[in-house]
PDB file of C-alpha atoms in Angstrom:
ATOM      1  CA  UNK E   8     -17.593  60.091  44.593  1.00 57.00           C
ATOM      2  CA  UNK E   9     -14.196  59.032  44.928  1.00 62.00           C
ATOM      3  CA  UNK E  10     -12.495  57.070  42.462  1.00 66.00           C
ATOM      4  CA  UNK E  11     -11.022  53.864  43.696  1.00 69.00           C
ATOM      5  CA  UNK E  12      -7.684  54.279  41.556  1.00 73.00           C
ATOM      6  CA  UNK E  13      -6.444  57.209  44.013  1.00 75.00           C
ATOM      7  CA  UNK E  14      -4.736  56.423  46.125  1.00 75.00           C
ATOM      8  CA  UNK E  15      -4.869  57.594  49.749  1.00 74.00           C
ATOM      9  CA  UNK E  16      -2.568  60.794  50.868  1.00 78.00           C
ATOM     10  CA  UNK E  17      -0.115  60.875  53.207  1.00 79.00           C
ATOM     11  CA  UNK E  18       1.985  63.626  55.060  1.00 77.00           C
ATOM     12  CA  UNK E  19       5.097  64.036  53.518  1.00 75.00           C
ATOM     13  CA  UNK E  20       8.443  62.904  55.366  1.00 76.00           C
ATOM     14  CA  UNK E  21      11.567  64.835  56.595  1.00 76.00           C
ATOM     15  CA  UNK E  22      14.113  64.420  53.963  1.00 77.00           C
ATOM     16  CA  UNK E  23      17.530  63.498  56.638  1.00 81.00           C
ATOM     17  CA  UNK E  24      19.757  63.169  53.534  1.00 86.00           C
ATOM     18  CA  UNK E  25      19.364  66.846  52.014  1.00 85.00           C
ATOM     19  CA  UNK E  26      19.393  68.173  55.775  1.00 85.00           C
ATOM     20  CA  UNK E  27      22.194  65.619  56.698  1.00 88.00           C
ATOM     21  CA  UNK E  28      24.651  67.566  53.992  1.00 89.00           C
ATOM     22  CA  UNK E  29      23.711  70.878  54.813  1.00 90.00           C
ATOM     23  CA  UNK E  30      25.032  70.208  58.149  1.00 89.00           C
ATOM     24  CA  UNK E  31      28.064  68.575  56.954  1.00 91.00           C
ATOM     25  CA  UNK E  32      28.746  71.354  54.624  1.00 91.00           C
ATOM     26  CA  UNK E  33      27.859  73.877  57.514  1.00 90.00           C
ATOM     27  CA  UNK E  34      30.655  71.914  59.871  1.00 88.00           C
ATOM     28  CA  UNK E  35      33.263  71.458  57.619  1.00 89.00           C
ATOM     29  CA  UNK E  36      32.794  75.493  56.796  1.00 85.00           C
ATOM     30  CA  UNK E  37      33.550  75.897  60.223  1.00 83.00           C
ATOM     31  CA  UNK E  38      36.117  73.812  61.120  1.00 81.00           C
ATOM     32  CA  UNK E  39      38.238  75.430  57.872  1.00 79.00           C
ATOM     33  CA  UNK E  40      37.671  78.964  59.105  1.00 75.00           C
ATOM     34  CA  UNK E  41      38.191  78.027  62.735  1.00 71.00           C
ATOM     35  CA  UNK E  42      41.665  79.343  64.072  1.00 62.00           C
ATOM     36  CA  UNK E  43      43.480  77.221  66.507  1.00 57.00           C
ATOM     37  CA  UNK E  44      46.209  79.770  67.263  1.00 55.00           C
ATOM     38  CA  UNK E  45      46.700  82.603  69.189  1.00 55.00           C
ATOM     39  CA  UNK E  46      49.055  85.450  69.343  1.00 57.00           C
ATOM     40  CA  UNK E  47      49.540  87.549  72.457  1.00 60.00           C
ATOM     41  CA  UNK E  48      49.725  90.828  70.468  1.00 61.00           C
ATOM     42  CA  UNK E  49      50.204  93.693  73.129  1.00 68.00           C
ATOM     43  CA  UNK E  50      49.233  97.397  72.085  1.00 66.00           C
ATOM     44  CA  UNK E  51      51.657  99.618  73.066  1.00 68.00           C
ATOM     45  CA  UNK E  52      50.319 103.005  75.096  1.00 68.00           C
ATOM     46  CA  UNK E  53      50.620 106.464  72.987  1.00 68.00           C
ATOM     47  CA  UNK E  54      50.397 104.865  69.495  1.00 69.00           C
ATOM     48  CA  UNK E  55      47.591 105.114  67.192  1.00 69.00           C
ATOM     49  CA  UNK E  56      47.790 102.551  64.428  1.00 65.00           C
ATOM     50  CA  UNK E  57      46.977 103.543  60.743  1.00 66.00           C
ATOM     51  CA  UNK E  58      43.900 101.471  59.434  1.00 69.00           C
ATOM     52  CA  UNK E  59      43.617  98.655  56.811  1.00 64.00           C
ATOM     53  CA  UNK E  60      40.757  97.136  55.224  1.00 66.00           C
ATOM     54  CA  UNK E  61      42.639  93.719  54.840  1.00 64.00           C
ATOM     55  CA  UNK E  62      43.130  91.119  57.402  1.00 64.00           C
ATOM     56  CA  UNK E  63      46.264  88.840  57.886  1.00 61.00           C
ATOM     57  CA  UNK E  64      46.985  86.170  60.084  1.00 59.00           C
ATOM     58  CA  UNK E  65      49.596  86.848  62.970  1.00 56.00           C
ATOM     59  CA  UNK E  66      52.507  84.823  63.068  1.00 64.00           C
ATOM     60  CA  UNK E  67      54.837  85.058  66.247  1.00 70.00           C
ATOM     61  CA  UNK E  68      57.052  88.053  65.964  1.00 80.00           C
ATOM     62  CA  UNK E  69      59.285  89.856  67.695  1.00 85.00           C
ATOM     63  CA  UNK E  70      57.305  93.418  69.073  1.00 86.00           C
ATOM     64  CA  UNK E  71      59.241  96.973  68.126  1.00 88.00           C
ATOM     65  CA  UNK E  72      56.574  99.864  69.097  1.00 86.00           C
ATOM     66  CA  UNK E  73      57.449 102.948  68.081  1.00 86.00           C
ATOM     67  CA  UNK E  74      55.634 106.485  69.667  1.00 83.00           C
ATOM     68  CA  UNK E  75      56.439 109.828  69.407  1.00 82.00           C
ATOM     69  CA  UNK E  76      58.816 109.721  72.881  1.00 84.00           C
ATOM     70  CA  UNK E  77      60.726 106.063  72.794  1.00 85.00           C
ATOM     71  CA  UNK E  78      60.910 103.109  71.280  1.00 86.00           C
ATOM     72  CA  UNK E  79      60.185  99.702  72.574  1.00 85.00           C
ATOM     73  CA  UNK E  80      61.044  96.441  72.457  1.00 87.00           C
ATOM     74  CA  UNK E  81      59.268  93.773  73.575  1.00 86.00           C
ATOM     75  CA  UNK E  82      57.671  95.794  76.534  1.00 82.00           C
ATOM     76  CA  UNK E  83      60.854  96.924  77.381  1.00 83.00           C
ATOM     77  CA  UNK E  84      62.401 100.803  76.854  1.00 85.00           C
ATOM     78  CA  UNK E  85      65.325 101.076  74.801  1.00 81.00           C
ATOM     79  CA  UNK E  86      65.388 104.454  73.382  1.00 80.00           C
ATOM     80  CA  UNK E  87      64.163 108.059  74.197  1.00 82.00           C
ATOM     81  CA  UNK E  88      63.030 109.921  70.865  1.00 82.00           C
ATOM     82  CA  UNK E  89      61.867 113.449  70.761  1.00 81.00           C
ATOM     83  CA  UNK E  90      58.467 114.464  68.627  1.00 79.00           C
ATOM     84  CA  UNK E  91      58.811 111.271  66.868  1.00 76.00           C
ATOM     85  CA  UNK E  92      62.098 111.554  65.731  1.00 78.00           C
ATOM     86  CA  UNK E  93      65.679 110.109  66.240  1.00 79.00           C
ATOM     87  CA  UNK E  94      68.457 112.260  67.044  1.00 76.00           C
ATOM     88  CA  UNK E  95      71.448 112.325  64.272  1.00 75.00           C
ATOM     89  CA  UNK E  96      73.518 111.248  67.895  1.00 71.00           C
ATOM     90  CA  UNK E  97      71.580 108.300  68.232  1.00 69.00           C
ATOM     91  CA  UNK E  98      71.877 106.581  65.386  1.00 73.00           C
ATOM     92  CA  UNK E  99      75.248 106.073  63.121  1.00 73.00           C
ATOM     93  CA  UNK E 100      75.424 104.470  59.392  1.00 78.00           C
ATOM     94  CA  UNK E 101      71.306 105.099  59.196  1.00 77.00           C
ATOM     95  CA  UNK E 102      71.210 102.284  62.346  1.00 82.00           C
ATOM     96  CA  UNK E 103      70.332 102.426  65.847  1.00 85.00           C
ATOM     97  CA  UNK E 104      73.501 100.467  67.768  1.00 84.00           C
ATOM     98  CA  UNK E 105      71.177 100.006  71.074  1.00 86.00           C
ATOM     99  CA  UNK E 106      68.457  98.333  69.055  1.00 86.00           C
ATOM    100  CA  UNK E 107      70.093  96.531  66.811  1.00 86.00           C
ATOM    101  CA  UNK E 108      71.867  94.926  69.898  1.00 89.00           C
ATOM    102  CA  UNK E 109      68.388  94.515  71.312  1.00 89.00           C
ATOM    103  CA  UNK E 110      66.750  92.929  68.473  1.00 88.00           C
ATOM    104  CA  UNK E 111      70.416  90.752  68.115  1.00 89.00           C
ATOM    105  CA  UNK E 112      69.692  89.344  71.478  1.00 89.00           C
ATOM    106  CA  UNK E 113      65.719  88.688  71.142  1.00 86.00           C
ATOM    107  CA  UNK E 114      66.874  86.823  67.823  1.00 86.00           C
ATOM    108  CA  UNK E 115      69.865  84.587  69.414  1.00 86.00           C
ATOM    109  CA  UNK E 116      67.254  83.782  72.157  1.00 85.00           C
ATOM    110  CA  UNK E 117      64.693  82.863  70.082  1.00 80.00           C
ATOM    111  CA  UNK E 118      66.426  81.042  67.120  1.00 76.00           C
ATOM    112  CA  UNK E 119      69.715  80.272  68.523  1.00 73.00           C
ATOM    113  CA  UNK E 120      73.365  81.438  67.542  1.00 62.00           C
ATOM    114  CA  UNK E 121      73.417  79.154  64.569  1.00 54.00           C
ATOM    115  CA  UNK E 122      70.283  79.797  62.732  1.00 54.00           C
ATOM    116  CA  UNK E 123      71.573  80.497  59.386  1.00 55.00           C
ATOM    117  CA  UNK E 124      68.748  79.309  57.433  1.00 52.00           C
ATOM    118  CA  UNK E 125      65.531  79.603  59.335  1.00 53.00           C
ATOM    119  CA  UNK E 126      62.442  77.682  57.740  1.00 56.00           C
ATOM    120  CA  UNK E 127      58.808  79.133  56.731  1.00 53.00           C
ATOM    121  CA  UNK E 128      57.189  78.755  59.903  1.00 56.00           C
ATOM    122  CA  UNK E 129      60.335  79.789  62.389  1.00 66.00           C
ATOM    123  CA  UNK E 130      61.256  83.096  59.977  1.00 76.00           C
ATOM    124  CA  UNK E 131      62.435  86.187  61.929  1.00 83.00           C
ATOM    125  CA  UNK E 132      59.951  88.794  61.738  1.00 85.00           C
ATOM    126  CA  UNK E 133      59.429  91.754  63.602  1.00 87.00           C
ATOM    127  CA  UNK E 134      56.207  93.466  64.121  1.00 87.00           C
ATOM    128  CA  UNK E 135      56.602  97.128  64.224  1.00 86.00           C
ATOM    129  CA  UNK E 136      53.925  99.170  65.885  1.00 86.00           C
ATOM    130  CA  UNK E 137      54.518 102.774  64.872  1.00 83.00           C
ATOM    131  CA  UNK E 138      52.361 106.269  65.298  1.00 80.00           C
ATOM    132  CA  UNK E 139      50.748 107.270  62.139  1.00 80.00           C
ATOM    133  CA  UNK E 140      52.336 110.886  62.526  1.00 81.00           C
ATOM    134  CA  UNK E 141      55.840 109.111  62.821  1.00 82.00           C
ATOM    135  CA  UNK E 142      58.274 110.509  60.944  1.00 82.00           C
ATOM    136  CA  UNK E 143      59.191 108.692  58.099  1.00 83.00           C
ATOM    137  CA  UNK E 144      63.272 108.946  58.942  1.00 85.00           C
ATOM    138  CA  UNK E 145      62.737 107.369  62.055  1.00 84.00           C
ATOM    139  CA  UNK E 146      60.647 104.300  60.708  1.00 86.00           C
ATOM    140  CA  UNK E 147      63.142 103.713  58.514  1.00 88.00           C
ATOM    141  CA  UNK E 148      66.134 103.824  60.796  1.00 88.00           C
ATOM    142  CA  UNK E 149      63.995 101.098  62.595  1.00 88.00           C
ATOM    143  CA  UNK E 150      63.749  99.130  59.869  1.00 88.00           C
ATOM    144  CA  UNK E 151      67.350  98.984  58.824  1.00 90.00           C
ATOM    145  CA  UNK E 152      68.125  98.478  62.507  1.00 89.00           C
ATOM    146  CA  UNK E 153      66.071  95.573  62.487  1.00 89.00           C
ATOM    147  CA  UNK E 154      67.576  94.135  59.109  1.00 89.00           C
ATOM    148  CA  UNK E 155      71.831  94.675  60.556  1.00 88.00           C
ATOM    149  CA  UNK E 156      70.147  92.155  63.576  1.00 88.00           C
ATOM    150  CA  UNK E 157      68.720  89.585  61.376  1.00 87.00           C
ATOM    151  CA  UNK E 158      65.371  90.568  61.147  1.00 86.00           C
ATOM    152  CA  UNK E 159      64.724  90.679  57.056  1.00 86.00           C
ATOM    153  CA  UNK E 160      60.643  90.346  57.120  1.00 87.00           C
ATOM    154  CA  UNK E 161      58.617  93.070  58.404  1.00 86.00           C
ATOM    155  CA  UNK E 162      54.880  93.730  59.840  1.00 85.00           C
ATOM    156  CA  UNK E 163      53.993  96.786  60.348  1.00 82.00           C
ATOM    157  CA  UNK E 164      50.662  96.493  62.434  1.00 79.00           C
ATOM    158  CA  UNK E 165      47.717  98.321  61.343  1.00 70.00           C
ATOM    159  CA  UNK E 166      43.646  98.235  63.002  1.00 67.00           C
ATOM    160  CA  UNK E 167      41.409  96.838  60.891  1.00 64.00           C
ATOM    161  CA  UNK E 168      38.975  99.514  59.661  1.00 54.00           C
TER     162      UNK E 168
END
């Protein structure tokens, strides 16, 4: 017999509001980790990249690959090396005079003749793309090449692992 105090059940309803701010928290999620930008990063042939575990955001750059027969910059040949290294003829004062006049002209047409003071988000930076058999001379030639031009923040690019 059923007591007349019970009262009658119903199905239970959809909550919207709990499933309303999962989707809000899903979206916003989203929208954070979404990256607007892209960066036409080109791989240059003969060069296998050392690996890294980490993962950092590319910022426009100016491209130096190194491989074990020239060096490149920005998809164009500046400099013939032999087994990965720079001959003492080729470079004078621990600098490479062809690149840094290379990497003097990328910067003057990319900042201008008068940037003395670049900002955070228009910083000179090259990218350098190097061999992981390189020889450590020659990456470091490179690199103070790059600095005499202008170029005081480095990348060196790595594959993700």
């Amino acid at each position: 017999m059923r007591s007349r105090f019970l009262k009658p059940q119903k199905a239970p309803g959809l909550m919207l509001t709990s499933l309303l701010d999962m989707f809000t928290i899903i979206l916003i999620f989203l929208i954070v980790s979404f990256d607007a930008e892209s960066y036409d990063f080109r791989l240059a042939e003969d060069v296998t990249l050392p690996e890294s575990a980490t993962r950092t955001e590319l910022t426009p750059a100016v491209n130096v690959a190194i491989t074990r027969g020239r060096i490149v910059v920005e998809q164009d040949e500046l400099l013939a090396i032999e087994e990965g290294r720079v001959r003492e003829s080729d470079y004078d004062a621990g600098e490479i005079p062809e690149l840094v006049e290379a990497l003097r002209a990328e910067y003057e047409a990319r900042f201008g003749e008068d940037a003395t003071a670049p900002d955070d988000v228009t910083e000179p930076i090259v990218v350098v793309q190097s061999d992981r058999s390189l020889d450590y001379r020659t990456l470091y030639v490179v690199l103070r090449s790059a600095a005499t031009a202008g170029f005081f923040k480095y990348r060196l690019a790595t594959m993700k692992s």
